[in-house]
Amino acid sequence: MQRDKVHLKSPGNWINDPNGFIYYKGKYHLFYQHFPYAPQWGTMYWGHAVSDDLVSWEHKKIALFPSKQEDQNGCFSGSALEYRGRLYIYYTGVHYRSPDPSNIHMCQEEQFDSAQMLITSGDGMHFNNFDDKMVVIPCIEDAKTGDRAHTRDPKVWRGKDAWYMVLGSTSGDGRGKLLFYKSTDLTEWKFVNHAVGRKGFGWMWECPDYFETKGGGVLLISPMQIMRDGMRDEAQTICMPVAFEEETCTMQIPDTYQFADYGMDLYAAQTTVDEDGRRVMTAWMRMPEAVDGAWSGMFCIPRVVEVKDGHIYFRVHPNIGKQFTRQILYVSEADRAGYKISVNMEEGESIGIGGYWIYRHGCHICADRSNVFRDHNDYRMQFMTPEIKEGCHLDIYVDRNLIEIFVNEGEYVLSNVVYDLDSKIQADVREGYQMYTLESE
């Protein structure tokens, strides 16, 4: 099986959303949306990778595949939990009422039904797709509750005295919506309440994830069409501090938010708790074309999520950070998993990385990928963080197809997919930076 280090990448063909991210029986499991037949979106399966440390990943065989009427046209996104030693996976099954006759992997005029489904496993490796699936929330028929097609992506967690589920949905007037369910046995789920966003906040909220940190509760959602600027990828992942009241499943949605990443390529974030109790996020990095015509899709570096004074930080997971300890002078000395540049950037300074430019403008960190993104002119090329307040230190992680800039240890992050980076840092990099790669094995 293929092994990846630092960045989990498609084993071939297509991947998108991370699913079922969990530390289970001594290993990290990361499932993902996968179309195994071509490097493009299609009928969804769940691929599967495992890791001992969130650094080195091994791809396993496909975990979930369509086998029931309710998931005939795809096993879509969901989450995982452990209960009494078993792995419980909740996901959205999709059934097309009107398949496209010219491409059965697509649906005509959004005529499809979504149901929430459950499958369990005793070891996290083997799944009986034919006999062990069950529908826990059928397709929603009442439009006042949710949309029969656009209700999906269950995230389940344990509360004080019950289990809770949140689903992403849409209201009848074009606003994003969350649906909250409650269960005492993980199979019988009762709808309790909903939360609706303001108009202009995206018409549908994908991949909801609610969790607690020491600094308070956090909601991650991926609203569709939140950008509305005419460029590709109008759907983006955002986050905000929130509170969740369990008895009534009440959540007030604020009017303000942060982007989870200011490079605008990151999407469909999902979190879990690591072996030391830290809240860890990963997410899909969207790619406009396949690499070498063979694979499309990868995931960001696992990031620790923390809240301090109402601001949400995304820090490099320490297991990743401690791998980059061997100092180097030239990119040619780097491990194939990439390298890290550490630099303090003052006003007006810049750094070029193989055609990708990072610079500081006032109290903002900016990036320009125009030279390393081919001719995809309908995608964004220039990027900027909000005003930084905690210094000017950057840790820049460079992979062949992804650059991730962590500003002030996670105050903000700006990550971009790239193509055709030059093999070395450009000659006009300013003095004072340090470059590191992984220790030789």
Coordinates of C-alpha atoms in Angstrom, one line a residue:
M1 CA 0.0 0.0 0.0
Q2 CA 1.1 3.6 -0.7
R3 CA 2.7 5.5 2.2
D4 CA 2.6 9.2 2.6
K5 CA 4.6 11.5 5.0
V6 CA 3.4 14.8 6.5
H7 CA 0.7 15.3 3.8
L8 CA -1.8 12.6 3.1
K9 CA -2.4 12.5 -0.7
S10 CA -4.7 10.7 -3.0
P11 CA -3.5 7.1 -3.5
G12 CA -4.6 7.6 -7.2
N13 CA -7.5 9.2 -9.0
W14 CA -9.7 11.4 -6.8
I15 CA -10.2 12.3 -3.2
N16 CA -12.0 15.1 -1.4
D17 CA -13.5 15.5 2.1
P18 CA -11.8 13.9 5.1
N19 CA -14.2 11.6 7.0
G20 CA -14.3 9.6 10.2
F21 CA -11.1 11.2 11.6
I22 CA -10.5 9.4 14.9
Y23 CA -7.8 8.0 17.3
Y24 CA -9.0 4.4 17.7
K25 CA -7.2 1.5 19.3
G26 CA -3.8 3.1 19.2
K27 CA -3.9 4.4 15.6
Y28 CA -5.2 7.4 13.8
H29 CA -7.8 6.6 11.2
L30 CA -8.6 9.0 8.5
F31 CA -11.2 8.1 5.9
Y32 CA -11.9 10.2 2.9
Q33 CA -14.2 10.7 0.0
H34 CA -12.8 8.7 -2.9
F35 CA -13.6 8.1 -6.5
P36 CA -11.2 5.2 -7.4
Y37 CA -11.7 5.1 -11.2
A38 CA -10.6 8.6 -12.5
P39 CA -9.0 11.8 -11.1
Q40 CA -12.4 13.5 -11.1
W41 CA -15.4 13.7 -8.9
G42 CA -17.8 10.7 -9.1
T43 CA -19.8 8.1 -7.1
M44 CA -18.3 8.3 -3.7
Y45 CA -16.6 5.6 -1.7
W46 CA -14.7 5.9 1.6
G47 CA -10.9 5.5 1.2
H48 CA -9.0 4.7 4.4
A49 CA -5.5 5.6 5.8
V50 CA -4.0 4.9 9.2
S51 CA -1.1 6.4 11.1
D52 CA 0.7 5.9 14.4
D53 CA 1.7 9.6 14.8
L54 CA -0.2 11.8 12.3
V55 CA 3.1 12.0 10.3
S56 CA 3.4 8.8 8.3
W57 CA 0.3 7.5 6.7
E58 CA -0.5 4.1 5.1
H59 CA -3.4 3.7 2.7
K60 CA -5.6 0.7 3.3
K61 CA -8.3 -0.9 1.1
I62 CA -11.6 0.9 0.5
A63 CA -13.7 0.9 3.6
L64 CA -17.2 1.9 2.5
F65 CA -18.9 1.5 -0.9
P66 CA -22.5 1.8 -2.2
S67 CA -24.5 -1.4 -1.4
K68 CA -28.0 -0.2 -0.4
Q69 CA -30.7 1.7 -2.1
E70 CA -30.2 4.7 0.2
D71 CA -26.4 4.9 -0.7
Q72 CA -26.7 3.6 -4.2
N73 CA -25.1 6.7 -5.7
G74 CA -22.5 7.4 -3.0
C75 CA -21.3 7.1 0.6
F76 CA -20.9 10.7 1.4
S77 CA -19.2 12.5 4.3
G78 CA -19.6 11.7 8.0
S79 CA -17.8 11.1 11.2
A80 CA -16.7 8.3 13.6
L81 CA -16.7 7.6 17.3
E82 CA -15.8 4.8 19.6
Y83 CA -18.3 3.1 21.9
R84 CA -17.6 0.0 24.0
G85 CA -14.6 -0.9 21.8
R86 CA -16.4 -0.6 18.5
L87 CA -16.0 2.0 15.8
Y88 CA -19.3 3.7 14.8
I89 CA -19.3 5.5 11.4
Y90 CA -22.1 7.8 10.5
Y91 CA -22.3 9.0 6.9
T92 CA -24.7 10.4 4.3
G93 CA -26.1 7.9 1.7
V94 CA -27.3 9.4 -1.6
H95 CA -29.8 8.0 -4.0
Y96 CA -30.4 9.6 -7.4
R97 CA -34.0 9.9 -8.4
S98 CA -32.8 11.2 -11.8
P99 CA -29.3 10.0 -12.9
D100 CA -27.7 11.7 -15.8
P101 CA -28.0 9.2 -18.7
S102 CA -24.8 10.4 -20.2
N103 CA -22.9 10.0 -17.0
I104 CA -24.4 7.9 -14.2
H105 CA -22.0 9.4 -11.7
M106 CA -23.9 12.7 -11.9
C107 CA -27.5 13.7 -11.1
Q108 CA -29.9 15.7 -13.1
E109 CA -31.3 18.9 -11.6
E110 CA -30.4 17.9 -8.1
Q111 CA -33.1 15.2 -8.0
F112 CA -31.6 13.1 -5.3
D113 CA -32.4 12.0 -1.7
S114 CA -30.1 12.0 1.3
A115 CA -30.3 9.7 4.3
Q116 CA -28.1 9.4 7.3
M117 CA -26.6 5.9 7.8
L118 CA -24.6 3.9 10.3
I119 CA -22.1 1.1 10.0
T120 CA -19.9 -0.3 12.7
S121 CA -16.6 -2.3 12.9
G122 CA -14.9 -4.2 15.7
D123 CA -11.4 -3.3 14.6
G124 CA -11.6 -0.3 12.4
M125 CA -10.2 -2.2 9.4
H126 CA -13.0 -4.5 8.3
F127 CA -16.5 -3.3 7.3
N128 CA -19.4 -5.5 6.2
N129 CA -21.0 -3.2 3.6
F130 CA -23.7 -5.7 2.7
D131 CA -25.1 -6.7 6.1
D132 CA -24.1 -4.1 8.7
K133 CA -25.5 -0.9 7.4
M134 CA -28.6 0.8 8.7
V135 CA -30.5 4.0 8.1
V136 CA -30.7 6.1 11.3
I137 CA -32.3 9.2 9.8
P138 CA -34.4 8.7 6.7
C139 CA -34.6 11.2 3.9
I140 CA -36.3 14.3 5.3
E141 CA -39.8 14.8 3.9
D142 CA -40.8 17.8 5.9
A143 CA -39.4 21.0 4.3
K144 CA -39.9 22.9 7.5
T145 CA -37.2 20.7 9.1
G146 CA -34.7 20.4 6.4
D147 CA -34.1 19.8 2.7
R148 CA -34.5 16.2 1.4
A149 CA -31.5 16.5 -0.9
H150 CA -29.2 19.0 0.9
T151 CA -29.1 17.6 4.4
R152 CA -25.8 15.8 5.0
D153 CA -22.5 15.3 6.7
P154 CA -23.4 14.0 10.2
K155 CA -21.0 14.8 13.1
V156 CA -21.7 12.9 16.3
W157 CA -20.3 13.5 19.8
R158 CA -20.8 12.6 23.4
G159 CA -22.5 15.1 25.7
K160 CA -23.0 15.0 29.4
D161 CA -25.9 12.5 29.3
A162 CA -26.6 11.7 25.7
W163 CA -25.2 11.6 22.2
Y164 CA -25.6 14.5 19.8
M165 CA -25.6 14.8 16.1
V166 CA -25.4 17.9 13.9
L167 CA -26.3 17.9 10.2
G168 CA -25.7 20.6 7.6
S169 CA -28.8 21.7 5.7
T170 CA -30.5 24.7 4.1
S171 CA -33.6 26.7 4.8
G172 CA -36.4 27.4 2.4
D173 CA -35.2 31.0 1.9
G174 CA -31.6 30.4 0.9
R175 CA -29.9 30.4 4.3
G176 CA -27.6 27.8 5.8
K177 CA -29.0 25.7 8.6
L178 CA -27.9 23.2 11.2
L179 CA -30.1 20.4 12.4
F180 CA -29.5 18.9 15.9
Y181 CA -30.5 15.4 17.0
K182 CA -30.2 13.5 20.2
S183 CA -29.8 9.8 21.1
T184 CA -29.3 7.6 24.1
D185 CA -28.3 4.5 22.2
L186 CA -26.6 5.7 19.0
T187 CA -29.3 4.1 16.8
E188 CA -32.6 5.9 17.6
W189 CA -32.2 9.6 16.9
K190 CA -34.7 12.4 17.7
F191 CA -34.8 15.8 16.1
V192 CA -34.6 18.5 18.7
N193 CA -33.8 21.9 17.3
H194 CA -32.2 23.9 14.5
A195 CA -30.0 27.0 14.0
V196 CA -30.2 29.2 11.0
G197 CA -27.7 31.8 9.7
R198 CA -28.3 35.2 8.3
K199 CA -28.7 35.8 4.6
G200 CA -25.5 36.1 2.7
F201 CA -23.9 33.5 5.0
G202 CA -24.0 30.8 2.4
W203 CA -27.2 29.0 1.2
M204 CA -26.2 25.6 2.5
W205 CA -23.8 24.6 5.3
E206 CA -21.6 21.6 4.6
C207 CA -19.5 19.6 7.0
P208 CA -20.5 21.0 10.3
D209 CA -18.3 20.2 13.3
Y210 CA -18.9 21.4 16.8
F211 CA -16.4 20.8 19.6
E212 CA -15.2 22.2 22.9
T213 CA -11.7 23.6 23.7
K214 CA -10.3 25.0 26.9
G215 CA -11.1 28.5 25.5
G216 CA -14.7 27.7 24.6
G217 CA -16.8 26.0 22.0
V218 CA -16.1 26.2 18.3
L219 CA -18.2 25.7 15.2
L220 CA -16.6 24.8 11.9
I221 CA -18.8 24.9 8.8
S222 CA -18.4 25.1 5.0
P223 CA -21.0 27.4 3.6
M224 CA -21.7 27.2 -0.1
Q225 CA -21.5 30.5 -2.0
I226 CA -20.3 32.5 0.9
M227 CA -17.8 34.4 -1.3
R228 CA -20.0 35.4 -4.2
D229 CA -17.1 37.2 -6.0
G230 CA -17.4 35.4 -9.4
M231 CA -14.3 33.3 -8.8
R232 CA -14.2 29.5 -8.5
D233 CA -14.6 27.9 -5.0
E234 CA -17.2 30.2 -3.7
A235 CA -17.7 27.7 -0.8
Q236 CA -15.2 28.2 2.0
T237 CA -14.6 26.8 5.5
I238 CA -15.2 29.2 8.3
C239 CA -15.1 29.0 12.1
M240 CA -16.5 31.0 15.0
P241 CA -16.7 30.7 18.8
V242 CA -20.1 29.4 19.9
A243 CA -22.0 27.9 22.8
F244 CA -24.2 24.8 22.7
E245 CA -26.9 24.2 25.3
E246 CA -27.5 20.5 25.4
E247 CA -31.0 20.2 27.0
T248 CA -32.6 22.2 24.2
C249 CA -29.9 21.8 21.5
T250 CA -29.7 25.6 21.2
M251 CA -26.9 27.3 19.4
Q252 CA -26.7 31.0 18.6
I253 CA -24.9 31.7 15.3
P254 CA -22.8 34.9 15.4
D255 CA -22.7 37.3 12.6
T256 CA -18.9 37.4 12.5
Y257 CA -16.4 34.6 11.6
Q258 CA -12.9 33.7 10.7
F259 CA -11.8 31.7 7.7
A260 CA -10.1 28.5 8.8
D261 CA -7.4 29.3 6.2
Y262 CA -6.9 32.5 4.2
G263 CA -5.5 30.7 1.1
M264 CA -9.0 29.8 0.0
D265 CA -8.1 26.3 -1.1
L266 CA -8.9 24.5 2.2
Y267 CA -12.3 23.0 2.5
A268 CA -14.5 20.5 4.4
A269 CA -12.5 20.6 7.7
Q270 CA -13.0 17.8 10.3
T271 CA -11.6 17.5 13.8
T272 CA -10.9 14.8 16.3
V273 CA -9.1 14.5 19.7
D274 CA -5.5 13.1 19.6
E275 CA -4.0 10.7 22.0
D276 CA -3.0 13.6 24.3
G277 CA -6.4 15.3 24.3
R278 CA -5.6 18.0 21.8
R279 CA -8.3 19.0 19.3
V280 CA -6.8 18.4 15.8
M281 CA -8.1 19.5 12.4
T282 CA -7.4 18.3 8.9
A283 CA -9.1 19.4 5.7
W284 CA -9.1 18.8 1.9
M285 CA -6.9 21.0 -0.3
R286 CA -8.8 21.5 -3.5
M287 CA -6.8 21.1 -6.8
P288 CA -8.1 22.4 -10.2
E289 CA -6.2 19.6 -12.1
A290 CA -4.7 16.3 -11.5
V291 CA -1.0 16.0 -10.8
D292 CA 0.8 14.2 -13.6
G293 CA -2.6 13.2 -14.8
A294 CA -2.8 10.6 -12.1
W295 CA -4.2 11.9 -8.8
S296 CA -6.1 14.9 -7.4
G297 CA -6.6 15.9 -3.8
M298 CA -4.5 16.1 -0.7
F299 CA -4.9 17.1 3.0
C300 CA -3.4 19.9 4.9
I301 CA -0.9 19.4 7.8
P302 CA -2.8 18.3 10.9
R303 CA -3.5 21.4 13.0
V304 CA -4.2 21.9 16.7
V305 CA -7.2 24.1 17.3
E306 CA -7.2 26.4 20.3
V307 CA -9.2 29.4 21.4
K308 CA -7.7 32.4 23.2
D309 CA -9.5 35.6 24.0
G310 CA -12.2 34.7 21.4
H311 CA -9.7 34.1 18.6
I312 CA -9.3 30.7 17.0
Y313 CA -5.7 29.5 16.4
F314 CA -4.6 26.7 14.1
R315 CA -1.2 25.5 15.1
V316 CA 1.1 22.9 13.4
H317 CA 0.6 19.7 15.3
P318 CA 3.7 19.1 17.4
N319 CA 4.3 15.7 15.9
I320 CA 4.7 17.4 12.6
G321 CA 6.8 20.3 13.9
K322 CA 9.4 18.1 15.6
Q323 CA 10.1 16.2 12.4
F324 CA 11.6 19.3 10.7
T325 CA 14.9 19.6 12.7
R326 CA 17.7 19.0 10.1
Q327 CA 18.9 22.4 9.0
I328 CA 19.8 22.6 5.3
L329 CA 21.1 25.3 2.9
Y330 CA 19.7 24.1 -0.4
V331 CA 16.3 22.7 -1.4
S332 CA 18.1 19.8 -3.1
E333 CA 19.0 18.6 0.4
A334 CA 15.4 18.3 1.5
D335 CA 13.5 15.1 2.1
R336 CA 10.9 14.3 -0.5
A337 CA 8.2 15.2 2.1
G338 CA 9.3 18.8 1.8
Y339 CA 11.0 21.5 4.0
K340 CA 10.2 24.3 6.3
I341 CA 11.4 27.9 6.2
S342 CA 11.3 30.0 9.4
V343 CA 11.7 33.7 9.1
N344 CA 10.7 37.0 10.7
M345 CA 9.2 39.2 8.1
E346 CA 9.2 43.0 8.4
E347 CA 7.2 45.6 6.5
G348 CA 8.1 45.6 2.8
E349 CA 10.1 42.3 2.9
S350 CA 9.3 39.3 0.7
I351 CA 10.4 35.8 0.0
G352 CA 10.2 33.8 -3.2
I353 CA 9.8 30.1 -3.2
G354 CA 10.2 28.7 -6.7
G355 CA 7.9 31.3 -8.2
Y356 CA 5.5 31.6 -5.3
W357 CA 5.8 34.9 -3.5
I358 CA 5.1 35.8 0.2
Y359 CA 5.4 39.4 1.4
R360 CA 4.3 41.7 4.2
H361 CA 2.1 44.7 3.5
G362 CA 1.5 46.7 6.6
C363 CA 0.2 44.3 9.3
H364 CA -0.9 41.7 6.7
I365 CA 0.9 38.7 5.3
C366 CA 0.2 38.3 1.6
A367 CA 0.9 35.7 -1.1
D368 CA 0.9 35.5 -4.8
R369 CA 0.8 32.2 -6.7
S370 CA 0.3 33.6 -10.2
N371 CA 3.5 32.1 -11.5
V372 CA 2.9 28.6 -10.2
F373 CA -0.8 28.0 -10.9
R374 CA -0.7 27.5 -14.7
D375 CA -3.6 29.1 -16.6
H376 CA -6.4 28.7 -14.1
N377 CA -7.4 32.4 -14.3
D378 CA -10.9 31.8 -12.8
Y379 CA -9.2 30.9 -9.5
R380 CA -7.9 33.4 -6.9
M381 CA -4.2 34.2 -7.2
Q382 CA -3.5 36.9 -4.5
F383 CA -4.2 36.4 -0.8
M384 CA -4.0 38.3 2.4
T385 CA -4.5 37.6 6.1
P386 CA -6.4 39.9 8.4
E387 CA -4.3 42.3 10.5
I388 CA -1.7 40.4 12.5
K389 CA -1.2 41.4 16.1
E390 CA 1.3 39.0 17.7
G391 CA 4.6 39.6 15.8
C392 CA 5.8 38.8 12.3
H393 CA 7.1 35.2 12.5
L394 CA 6.4 32.8 9.7
D395 CA 6.8 29.0 9.5
I396 CA 6.4 28.0 5.9
Y397 CA 5.9 24.4 5.0
V398 CA 6.7 23.6 1.4
D399 CA 5.5 20.6 -0.5
R400 CA 5.7 20.1 -4.3
N401 CA 2.0 20.9 -4.6
L402 CA 1.2 22.8 -1.4
I403 CA 2.6 25.7 0.6
E404 CA 1.3 26.4 4.1
I405 CA 2.2 29.6 5.9
F406 CA 1.6 29.6 9.7
V407 CA 1.7 33.2 11.0
N408 CA 2.8 33.7 14.6
E409 CA 2.3 30.0 15.4
G410 CA -1.2 29.8 14.2
E411 CA -2.7 33.3 14.7
Y412 CA -3.6 32.9 11.0
V413 CA -2.8 30.3 8.3
L414 CA -2.6 30.9 4.6
S415 CA -2.2 27.8 2.4
N416 CA -2.1 27.4 -1.4
V417 CA -2.1 24.6 -3.9
V418 CA 0.7 25.1 -6.4
Y419 CA 2.1 23.5 -9.6
D420 CA 5.5 23.6 -11.2
L421 CA 7.6 25.1 -8.4
D422 CA 11.2 25.7 -9.4
S423 CA 13.6 23.2 -7.8
K424 CA 15.3 25.9 -5.6
I425 CA 14.4 29.0 -3.7
Q426 CA 14.9 32.1 -5.9
A427 CA 18.1 33.9 -5.5
D428 CA 16.6 37.1 -4.1
V429 CA 15.4 35.5 -0.8
R430 CA 16.4 37.9 1.9
E431 CA 19.0 37.0 4.5
G432 CA 18.0 35.8 7.9
Y433 CA 15.8 32.8 7.1
Q434 CA 16.4 29.3 8.3
M435 CA 15.5 26.2 6.3
Y436 CA 14.8 22.7 7.8
T437 CA 13.8 19.3 6.5
L438 CA 13.1 15.9 8.1
E439 CA 15.8 13.9 9.7
S440 CA 17.2 11.2 7.4
E441 CA 15.8 7.8 8.1

